[in-house]
Amino acid sequence: MDFSLTEEHIMIRDAARDFANTELLPGVIERDNLQKFPKDLVKKMGDLGFLGIMVDPKYGGSGMDAISYVLIMEELSKIDASASVIVSVNNSLVCYGLETYGTEEQKEKYLTKLATGEFIGAFCLSEPEAGSDATSQKTTAIDKGSHYLLNGTKNWITNGGRADVYIVIAQTDRDKGSHGINAFIVEKGTEGFHVGPKEDKLGIRGSDTHTLQFNDVKIPKKNRIGVNGSGFRFAMKTLSGGRIGIAAQALGIASGAFELARKYSKERKAFGTEICNHQAIAFKLADMATDIEAARQLVMKAAWEKDQGKNYDYSSAMAKLYASKVAMEHTVEAVQIHGGNGFVKEYHVERLMRDAKITQIYEGTSEIQKIVISRSLLRD
Ligand code: CAA
């Protein structure tokens, strides 16, 4: 077994690290304060190939593997988890779904632009009454012969006010339960499609989260993704890959906070010595480093399984469950190591602590990951 990264992976990681430090870092506190979407930076990430990391170059993508994806996600998330969630949603929930299940026409029209960052994508599954319980979709898409008529509300949609292309999951036949659900492509500006106010969030404040309203929106038949009734499985498969991305985001938040705490502990003095010389701090650092490394192995394993064409539902749920727990616990520790300074924005760790929380909630709460893991364990 070889745990080392290839030269190519190291180059990709270093390119993402360099971009995060030179481009994302300078304005990250301001964007968090003002809830400012990083529009120009998204364009730059598109130019670097970060918005279509795993997409085939024939559709404008970078043609990289899932290991590269998690390396990029970790590096961006060390500095700015708002920027990295835009990358994750576009790659995992939008590009992957279209490339894997879309028609050639859909790929030509949408994927080619999403993979380069000319377009941004959003994935619309959650509803006011269907967050974790995703089969209980209230949004309906009624087959009207020449088109579908879409009605309903979607909540907590990342890139909600900024996207050009929205993948919307809706019920087409209630009697068929999860087999009566479909996924549709909805373009920005379609008549009857309204973007609600932006959410004022605890964390990832630079990302753009909205409620969306669909009132008698006409969806051309050719905008359905996959065969009739395949929308729920489409959503679950895309979310499995999304969970690898969010696990890598959580890993990045944790490792970013750890690095700040480690450096701070070697500079800050108390009781006549640098605080890292006190076991109370040194042992915290040892625990943090150990847990972060364990999270990294889970994230890498899930990405590796995806690259090998294996089923990664189980490993992605485990990676997300564990990495998000580590992110939450150890960003709190990073604040503690910083003492009063940790409570101040300029030291960055309080933002990382706030950003960590969402990794235990979106793309399936920790409880949902436990459902996925335990069902998989108990299936014979
Ligand atoms: N791949 C393929 N098929 C799958 C699947 C998968 N990973 N998971 C489930 N299915 C299939 C099942 O086999 C089943 O098919 P059959 O009826 O033919 O047997 C069907 O789908 C229904 O599955 P379940 O009975 O398991 O469904 P359930 O109602 O018990 O729900 C769940 C399962 C795991 C709880 C699921 O609802 C779930 O993952 N919920 C969380 C949703 C979620 O992650 N939401 C996040 C929103 S997106 C977001 O956050 C984006 C953002 O902007 C950042």
Short mmCIF file of C-alpha atoms and ligand atoms in Angstrom, two decimals:
data_model
loop_
_atom_site.label_atom_id
_atom_site.label_comp_id
_atom_site.label_asym_id
_atom_site.label_seq_id
_atom_site.Cartn_x
_atom_site.Cartn_y
_atom_site.Cartn_z
CA MET A 1 0.00 0.00 0.00
CA ASP A 2 1.42 3.39 -1.02
CA PHE A 3 0.21 6.45 0.91
CA SER A 4 2.36 8.96 -0.97
CA LEU A 5 0.95 11.46 -3.44
CA THR A 6 2.14 11.39 -7.04
CA GLU A 7 4.17 14.31 -8.38
CA GLU A 8 1.12 15.43 -10.33
CA HIS A 9 -1.05 15.39 -7.21
CA ILE A 10 1.57 17.40 -5.32
CA MET A 11 1.61 19.99 -8.14
CA ILE A 12 -2.19 20.24 -8.08
CA ARG A 13 -2.25 20.57 -4.29
CA ASP A 14 0.46 23.25 -4.38
CA ALA A 15 -1.37 25.20 -7.11
CA ALA A 16 -4.54 25.20 -4.99
CA ARG A 17 -2.55 26.15 -1.87
CA ASP A 18 -0.87 29.01 -3.71
CA PHE A 19 -4.21 30.28 -5.05
CA ALA A 20 -5.80 30.08 -1.60
CA ASN A 21 -2.97 32.02 0.05
CA THR A 22 -2.49 34.69 -2.59
CA GLU A 23 -6.05 35.17 -3.84
CA LEU A 24 -8.56 33.93 -1.25
CA LEU A 25 -6.83 35.01 1.95
CA PRO A 26 -6.56 38.80 1.46
CA GLY A 27 -10.33 39.52 1.38
CA VAL A 28 -11.71 36.58 3.31
CA ILE A 29 -12.58 38.49 6.52
CA GLU A 30 -14.30 41.27 4.59
CA ARG A 31 -16.32 38.84 2.49
CA ASP A 32 -17.40 37.02 5.66
CA ASN A 33 -18.39 40.30 7.36
CA LEU A 34 -20.31 41.64 4.38
CA GLN A 35 -21.66 38.29 3.12
CA LYS A 36 -19.97 39.14 -0.15
CA PHE A 37 -19.98 36.53 -2.91
CA PRO A 38 -16.45 36.08 -4.36
CA LYS A 39 -17.51 36.71 -7.97
CA ASP A 40 -14.08 37.58 -9.42
CA LEU A 41 -12.43 34.76 -7.50
CA VAL A 42 -14.95 32.27 -8.86
CA LYS A 43 -13.97 33.40 -12.35
CA LYS A 44 -10.29 32.84 -11.48
CA MET A 45 -11.08 29.40 -10.06
CA GLY A 46 -12.84 28.62 -13.34
CA ASP A 47 -9.72 29.69 -15.26
CA LEU A 48 -7.63 27.35 -13.10
CA GLY A 49 -9.95 24.45 -13.88
CA PHE A 50 -11.31 24.16 -10.32
CA LEU A 51 -14.97 24.28 -11.37
CA GLY A 52 -14.86 21.21 -13.60
CA ILE A 53 -12.09 19.26 -11.91
CA MET A 54 -13.26 15.74 -12.82
CA VAL A 55 -15.07 16.62 -16.05
CA ASP A 56 -13.79 15.13 -19.30
CA PRO A 57 -11.70 17.71 -21.25
CA LYS A 58 -14.00 17.15 -24.24
CA TYR A 59 -16.67 19.01 -22.22
CA GLY A 60 -14.25 21.71 -21.08
CA GLY A 61 -13.23 20.02 -17.83
CA SER A 62 -9.81 19.43 -16.30
CA GLY A 63 -10.00 15.64 -16.55
CA MET A 64 -8.51 15.16 -13.10
CA ASP A 65 -9.37 12.44 -10.60
CA ALA A 66 -11.26 12.52 -7.30
CA ILE A 67 -7.98 12.53 -5.33
CA SER A 68 -7.13 15.84 -7.06
CA TYR A 69 -10.60 17.11 -6.21
CA VAL A 70 -10.19 16.47 -2.49
CA LEU A 71 -6.67 17.93 -2.48
CA ILE A 72 -8.01 21.13 -4.07
CA MET A 73 -11.01 21.21 -1.72
CA GLU A 74 -8.80 20.81 1.35
CA GLU A 75 -6.47 23.62 0.33
CA LEU A 76 -9.23 26.09 -0.56
CA SER A 77 -11.14 25.24 2.64
CA LYS A 78 -8.14 25.91 4.88
CA ILE A 79 -8.55 29.54 3.94
CA ASP A 80 -12.09 30.09 2.66
CA ALA A 81 -14.87 27.52 3.03
CA SER A 82 -17.32 29.90 1.31
CA ALA A 83 -15.27 29.69 -1.88
CA SER A 84 -14.83 25.95 -1.54
CA VAL A 85 -18.54 25.18 -1.21
CA ILE A 86 -19.12 26.93 -4.54
CA VAL A 87 -16.47 24.64 -6.02
CA SER A 88 -17.92 21.54 -4.38
CA VAL A 89 -21.52 22.11 -5.44
CA ASN A 90 -20.53 22.97 -9.00
CA ASN A 91 -18.27 19.92 -9.33
CA SER A 92 -20.07 17.20 -7.41
CA LEU A 93 -23.73 18.03 -7.51
CA VAL A 94 -24.02 19.71 -10.88
CA CYS A 95 -21.18 18.73 -13.27
CA TYR A 96 -21.00 15.13 -12.08
CA GLY A 97 -24.77 14.62 -12.38
CA LEU A 98 -24.90 16.08 -15.87
CA GLU A 99 -21.85 14.24 -17.13
CA THR A 100 -23.00 10.89 -15.74
CA TYR A 101 -26.72 11.01 -16.45
CA GLY A 102 -27.26 13.87 -18.94
CA THR A 103 -27.91 13.59 -22.67
CA GLU A 104 -25.27 14.63 -25.17
CA GLU A 105 -27.34 17.73 -25.92
CA GLN A 106 -27.52 18.67 -22.22
CA LYS A 107 -23.77 18.17 -21.86
CA GLU A 108 -23.02 20.32 -24.91
CA LYS A 109 -25.37 23.07 -23.81
CA TYR A 110 -24.72 23.21 -20.06
CA LEU A 111 -21.81 21.06 -18.93
CA THR A 112 -19.28 22.71 -21.26
CA LYS A 113 -20.05 26.09 -19.66
CA LEU A 114 -20.33 24.80 -16.08
CA ALA A 115 -16.99 23.00 -16.28
CA THR A 116 -15.13 26.16 -17.30
CA GLY A 117 -16.87 28.48 -14.84
CA GLU A 118 -18.68 30.43 -17.54
CA PHE A 119 -21.83 29.16 -15.82
CA ILE A 120 -22.35 28.40 -12.14
CA GLY A 121 -24.67 25.61 -11.07
CA ALA A 122 -27.01 24.98 -8.14
CA PHE A 123 -28.56 21.75 -6.87
CA CYS A 124 -32.10 22.05 -5.53
CA LEU A 125 -33.30 19.13 -3.41
CA SER A 126 -34.12 20.52 0.05
CA GLU A 127 -37.54 21.94 0.81
CA PRO A 128 -39.19 23.51 3.86
CA GLU A 129 -40.57 20.06 4.73
CA ALA A 130 -38.10 17.82 2.96
CA GLY A 131 -34.55 18.33 4.19
CA SER A 132 -33.33 15.01 5.57
CA ASP A 133 -36.48 13.22 4.42
CA ALA A 134 -35.67 13.73 0.77
CA THR A 135 -38.32 11.38 -0.67
CA SER A 136 -41.07 13.65 0.71
CA GLN A 137 -40.75 16.16 -2.12
CA LYS A 138 -43.64 18.64 -2.25
CA THR A 139 -42.38 20.33 -5.40
CA THR A 140 -44.27 18.87 -8.33
CA ALA A 141 -43.49 18.63 -12.03
CA ILE A 142 -46.64 17.64 -13.86
CA ASP A 143 -46.31 16.11 -17.30
CA LYS A 144 -48.29 18.33 -19.68
CA GLY A 145 -47.40 16.46 -22.86
CA SER A 146 -45.10 18.99 -24.50
CA HIS A 147 -43.50 20.11 -21.21
CA TYR A 148 -43.49 19.68 -17.43
CA LEU A 149 -45.12 22.29 -15.19
CA LEU A 150 -43.01 22.92 -12.10
CA ASN A 151 -44.43 24.27 -8.83
CA GLY A 152 -42.93 24.46 -5.36
CA THR A 153 -40.33 25.90 -3.02
CA LYS A 154 -36.69 24.94 -2.50
CA ASN A 155 -34.68 25.98 0.56
CA TRP A 156 -31.05 26.61 1.51
CA ILE A 157 -29.85 26.54 -2.06
CA THR A 158 -26.12 27.17 -2.39
CA ASN A 159 -25.36 29.53 -5.33
CA GLY A 160 -29.13 30.21 -5.26
CA GLY A 161 -28.93 33.82 -6.45
CA ARG A 162 -25.84 33.41 -8.60
CA ALA A 163 -26.40 30.27 -10.62
CA ASP A 164 -27.13 30.12 -14.34
CA VAL A 165 -28.27 26.50 -14.27
CA TYR A 166 -30.34 24.85 -11.52
CA ILE A 167 -30.86 21.12 -11.16
CA VAL A 168 -34.26 20.80 -9.53
CA ILE A 169 -35.61 17.59 -8.02
CA ALA A 170 -39.41 17.25 -8.12
CA GLN A 171 -42.21 14.75 -7.70
CA THR A 172 -43.81 13.72 -10.99
CA ASP A 173 -45.97 10.88 -9.67
CA ARG A 174 -46.74 10.86 -5.95
CA ASP A 175 -48.15 7.32 -6.03
CA LYS A 176 -44.78 5.94 -7.06
CA GLY A 177 -42.90 7.39 -4.05
CA SER A 178 -39.16 7.60 -4.64
CA HIS A 179 -39.69 6.11 -8.13
CA GLY A 180 -41.96 9.03 -9.04
CA ILE A 181 -39.25 11.66 -8.69
CA ASN A 182 -37.29 13.32 -11.50
CA ALA A 183 -34.43 15.78 -11.90
CA PHE A 184 -34.77 18.75 -14.24
CA ILE A 185 -32.54 21.47 -15.63
CA VAL A 186 -33.99 24.94 -15.05
CA GLU A 187 -32.32 27.98 -16.55
CA LYS A 188 -31.96 31.26 -14.70
CA GLY A 189 -34.64 33.74 -15.74
CA THR A 190 -37.24 31.16 -16.80
CA GLU A 191 -40.72 32.66 -16.41
CA GLY A 192 -42.27 31.85 -13.02
CA PHE A 193 -38.90 31.14 -11.36
CA HIS A 194 -38.20 33.55 -8.47
CA VAL A 195 -35.15 33.84 -6.27
CA GLY A 196 -36.06 34.75 -2.67
CA PRO A 197 -33.99 36.83 -0.24
CA LYS A 198 -30.48 35.81 0.69
CA GLU A 199 -30.08 33.93 4.00
CA ASP A 200 -28.10 35.65 6.79
CA LYS A 201 -25.95 32.75 7.98
CA LEU A 202 -23.73 31.78 10.92
CA GLY A 203 -20.96 30.53 8.64
CA ILE A 204 -19.85 30.23 5.01
CA ARG A 205 -21.16 33.78 4.78
CA GLY A 206 -19.37 34.52 1.51
CA SER A 207 -21.46 31.86 -0.23
CA ASP A 208 -24.85 32.65 -1.56
CA THR A 209 -27.84 30.81 -0.06
CA HIS A 210 -31.46 31.45 -1.07
CA THR A 211 -34.97 30.09 -1.07
CA LEU A 212 -36.29 29.54 -4.59
CA GLN A 213 -39.88 29.66 -5.73
CA PHE A 214 -41.28 27.94 -8.83
CA ASN A 215 -44.72 29.07 -9.96
CA ASP A 216 -46.02 27.30 -13.08
CA VAL A 217 -42.55 27.11 -14.59
CA LYS A 218 -42.57 25.39 -17.98
CA ILE A 219 -39.74 22.91 -18.31
CA PRO A 220 -39.06 21.51 -21.78
CA LYS A 221 -39.23 17.70 -21.87
CA LYS A 222 -35.62 17.56 -23.06
CA ASN A 223 -34.53 19.15 -19.74
CA ARG A 224 -35.36 16.06 -17.70
CA ILE A 225 -32.18 14.26 -16.63
CA GLY A 226 -32.14 10.48 -17.02
CA VAL A 227 -34.99 8.04 -17.54
CA ASN A 228 -38.41 8.76 -16.10
CA GLY A 229 -38.55 8.15 -12.36
CA SER A 230 -34.77 8.10 -11.81
CA GLY A 231 -34.53 11.46 -10.01
CA PHE A 232 -34.23 10.17 -6.46
CA ARG A 233 -31.43 7.76 -7.28
CA PHE A 234 -29.80 10.55 -9.33
CA ALA A 235 -29.93 12.79 -6.24
CA MET A 236 -28.54 10.08 -3.95
CA LYS A 237 -25.68 9.22 -6.31
CA THR A 238 -24.69 12.85 -6.83
CA LEU A 239 -24.90 13.45 -3.07
CA SER A 240 -22.58 10.51 -2.40
CA GLY A 241 -19.90 12.28 -4.44
CA GLY A 242 -20.87 15.61 -2.88
CA ARG A 243 -20.21 14.12 0.54
CA ILE A 244 -16.62 13.41 -0.48
CA GLY A 245 -16.28 17.10 -1.37
CA ILE A 246 -17.81 18.28 1.91
CA ALA A 247 -15.69 15.79 3.87
CA ALA A 248 -12.65 17.35 2.19
CA GLN A 249 -13.99 20.79 3.04
CA ALA A 250 -14.33 19.78 6.70
CA LEU A 251 -10.80 18.36 6.60
CA GLY A 252 -9.52 21.65 5.20
CA ILE A 253 -11.32 23.71 7.85
CA ALA A 254 -9.84 21.48 10.58
CA SER A 255 -6.33 21.48 9.15
CA GLY A 256 -6.44 25.25 8.53
CA ALA A 257 -7.42 25.87 12.16
CA PHE A 258 -4.82 23.39 13.39
CA GLU A 259 -2.02 25.11 11.48
CA LEU A 260 -3.03 28.51 12.85
CA ALA A 261 -3.17 27.12 16.40
CA ARG A 262 0.19 25.36 16.04
CA LYS A 263 1.90 28.55 14.84
CA TYR A 264 0.24 30.70 17.46
CA SER A 265 1.26 28.32 20.24
CA LYS A 266 4.92 28.67 19.22
CA GLU A 267 4.76 32.47 19.35
CA ARG A 268 2.50 33.28 22.28
CA LYS A 269 4.18 33.26 25.67
CA ALA A 270 2.60 32.59 29.08
CA PHE A 271 4.13 31.64 32.42
CA GLY A 272 7.59 32.39 31.06
CA THR A 273 7.57 30.21 27.94
CA GLU A 274 5.83 29.69 24.58
CA ILE A 275 2.46 28.12 25.30
CA CYS A 276 3.30 25.05 23.16
CA ASN A 277 5.72 24.10 25.93
CA HIS A 278 2.79 23.56 28.28
CA GLN A 279 1.36 20.06 28.01
CA ALA A 280 -2.17 21.49 28.22
CA ILE A 281 -1.53 22.94 24.74
CA ALA A 282 0.90 20.36 23.35
CA PHE A 283 -1.54 17.51 24.07
CA LYS A 284 -4.35 19.39 22.37
CA LEU A 285 -2.14 19.75 19.28
CA ALA A 286 -1.29 16.04 19.37
CA ASP A 287 -4.99 15.11 19.54
CA MET A 288 -5.85 17.52 16.74
CA ALA A 289 -3.09 16.26 14.44
CA THR A 290 -4.06 12.62 15.05
CA ASP A 291 -7.75 13.15 14.37
CA ILE A 292 -7.06 15.27 11.28
CA GLU A 293 -4.79 12.57 9.87
CA ALA A 294 -7.49 9.93 10.49
CA ALA A 295 -10.04 12.15 8.74
CA ARG A 296 -7.63 12.60 5.82
CA GLN A 297 -7.30 8.83 5.41
CA LEU A 298 -11.09 8.44 5.29
CA VAL A 299 -11.46 11.25 2.76
CA MET A 300 -8.68 9.83 0.58
CA LYS A 301 -10.15 6.33 0.78
CA ALA A 302 -13.56 7.55 -0.38
CA ALA A 303 -11.97 9.52 -3.25
CA TRP A 304 -9.82 6.52 -4.19
CA GLU A 305 -12.89 4.26 -4.27
CA LYS A 306 -14.62 6.72 -6.58
CA ASP A 307 -11.58 6.76 -8.87
CA GLN A 308 -11.52 2.95 -8.87
CA GLY A 309 -15.18 2.78 -9.94
CA LYS A 310 -16.15 1.13 -6.65
CA ASN A 311 -19.30 1.96 -4.69
CA TYR A 312 -18.47 4.91 -2.44
CA ASP A 313 -21.84 5.52 -0.70
CA TYR A 314 -20.52 3.99 2.53
CA SER A 315 -17.03 5.46 2.50
CA SER A 316 -18.23 8.96 1.55
CA ALA A 317 -20.79 8.95 4.39
CA MET A 318 -18.11 7.80 6.85
CA ALA A 319 -15.61 10.40 5.63
CA LYS A 320 -18.17 13.19 5.94
CA LEU A 321 -19.40 12.04 9.34
CA TYR A 322 -15.93 11.86 10.81
CA ALA A 323 -14.26 14.82 9.10
CA SER A 324 -17.13 17.16 10.01
CA LYS A 325 -16.96 16.05 13.66
CA VAL A 326 -13.21 16.65 13.69
CA ALA A 327 -13.71 20.07 12.05
CA MET A 328 -16.26 21.13 14.65
CA GLU A 329 -14.37 19.84 17.68
CA HIS A 330 -10.94 21.05 16.67
CA THR A 331 -11.90 24.49 15.44
CA VAL A 332 -13.31 25.00 18.96
CA GLU A 333 -9.93 23.84 20.32
CA ALA A 334 -8.10 26.18 17.94
CA VAL A 335 -10.11 29.10 19.33
CA GLN A 336 -9.30 27.91 22.87
CA ILE A 337 -5.57 27.76 22.14
CA HIS A 338 -5.76 31.34 20.82
CA GLY A 339 -7.48 32.48 24.05
CA GLY A 340 -8.99 35.97 23.75
CA ASN A 341 -7.39 36.44 20.34
CA GLY A 342 -9.33 33.45 19.09
CA PHE A 343 -12.51 35.41 19.62
CA VAL A 344 -11.29 38.19 17.33
CA LYS A 345 -11.88 38.09 13.59
CA GLU A 346 -8.34 38.95 12.48
CA TYR A 347 -7.03 35.63 13.84
CA HIS A 348 -9.33 33.66 11.46
CA VAL A 349 -10.08 30.75 13.81
CA GLU A 350 -13.48 32.05 14.93
CA ARG A 351 -14.60 32.09 11.27
CA LEU A 352 -13.31 28.56 10.74
CA MET A 353 -15.26 27.49 13.84
CA ARG A 354 -18.45 29.05 12.48
CA ASP A 355 -17.83 27.56 9.03
CA ALA A 356 -17.24 24.10 10.47
CA LYS A 357 -20.82 23.75 11.72
CA ILE A 358 -22.41 23.56 8.30
CA THR A 359 -20.30 20.55 7.37
CA GLN A 360 -22.34 18.58 9.94
CA ILE A 361 -25.57 19.75 8.32
CA TYR A 362 -25.50 20.14 4.54
CA GLU A 363 -25.45 17.33 1.99
CA GLY A 364 -26.97 15.22 4.73
CA THR A 365 -26.69 15.83 8.48
CA SER A 366 -24.42 13.64 10.60
CA GLU A 367 -27.53 11.65 11.52
CA ILE A 368 -28.21 10.99 7.81
CA GLN A 369 -24.63 9.77 7.35
CA LYS A 370 -25.22 7.35 10.24
CA ILE A 371 -28.38 6.09 8.50
CA VAL A 372 -26.42 5.48 5.30
CA ILE A 373 -23.55 3.77 7.15
CA SER A 374 -25.72 1.61 9.40
CA ARG A 375 -28.02 0.49 6.56
CA SER A 376 -24.99 -0.50 4.59
CA LEU A 377 -23.56 -2.41 7.57
CA LEU A 378 -26.79 -4.28 8.22
CA ARG A 379 -27.57 -5.13 4.56
CA ASP A 380 -26.95 -8.82 3.90
N1 CAA B 1 -27.72 5.17 -4.88
C1 CAA B 1 -28.70 4.61 -5.61
N2 CAA B 1 -29.94 4.41 -5.14
C2 CAA B 1 -30.19 4.78 -3.87
C3 CAA B 1 -29.22 5.37 -3.04
C4 CAA B 1 -27.93 5.55 -3.60
N3 CAA B 1 -26.93 6.11 -2.90
N4 CAA B 1 -29.77 5.63 -1.85
C5 CAA B 1 -31.07 5.23 -1.90
N5 CAA B 1 -31.31 4.71 -3.15
C6 CAA B 1 -32.55 4.10 -3.62
C7 CAA B 1 -32.94 2.92 -2.74
O1 CAA B 1 -32.31 1.74 -3.16
C8 CAA B 1 -34.43 2.87 -2.91
O2 CAA B 1 -34.74 2.25 -4.14
P1 CAA B 1 -35.85 1.05 -4.17
O3 CAA B 1 -37.14 1.71 -3.75
O4 CAA B 1 -35.84 0.60 -5.59
O5 CAA B 1 -35.40 0.01 -3.20
C9 CAA B 1 -34.83 4.36 -3.09
O6 CAA B 1 -33.63 5.03 -3.50
C10 CAA B 1 -35.32 4.97 -1.80
O7 CAA B 1 -34.30 4.82 -0.85
P2 CAA B 1 -34.58 4.73 0.71
O8 CAA B 1 -35.73 3.82 0.98
O9 CAA B 1 -33.28 4.41 1.37
O10 CAA B 1 -35.04 6.22 1.02
P3 CAA B 1 -35.31 6.92 2.41
O11 CAA B 1 -36.54 7.72 2.28
O12 CAA B 1 -35.21 5.94 3.53
O13 CAA B 1 -34.10 7.99 2.48
C11 CAA B 1 -31.94 8.83 3.02
C12 CAA B 1 -32.76 7.66 2.49
C13 CAA B 1 -30.50 8.30 3.07
C14 CAA B 1 -32.34 9.24 4.41
C15 CAA B 1 -32.05 10.00 2.02
O14 CAA B 1 -33.33 10.57 2.04
C16 CAA B 1 -31.03 11.10 2.27
O15 CAA B 1 -29.85 10.97 1.90
N6 CAA B 1 -31.47 12.24 2.85
C17 CAA B 1 -30.62 13.40 3.00
C18 CAA B 1 -30.73 14.30 1.83
C19 CAA B 1 -29.62 15.28 1.78
O16 CAA B 1 -28.44 14.92 1.82
N7 CAA B 1 -29.96 16.56 1.61
C20 CAA B 1 -28.99 17.57 1.44
C21 CAA B 1 -29.48 18.59 0.48
S1 CAA B 1 -28.40 19.00 -0.80
C22 CAA B 1 -27.37 20.21 -0.22
O17 CAA B 1 -27.14 20.36 0.93
C23 CAA B 1 -26.76 20.95 -1.33
C24 CAA B 1 -26.11 22.24 -1.05
O18 CAA B 1 -26.58 23.25 -1.53
C25 CAA B 1 -24.81 22.29 -0.33
#
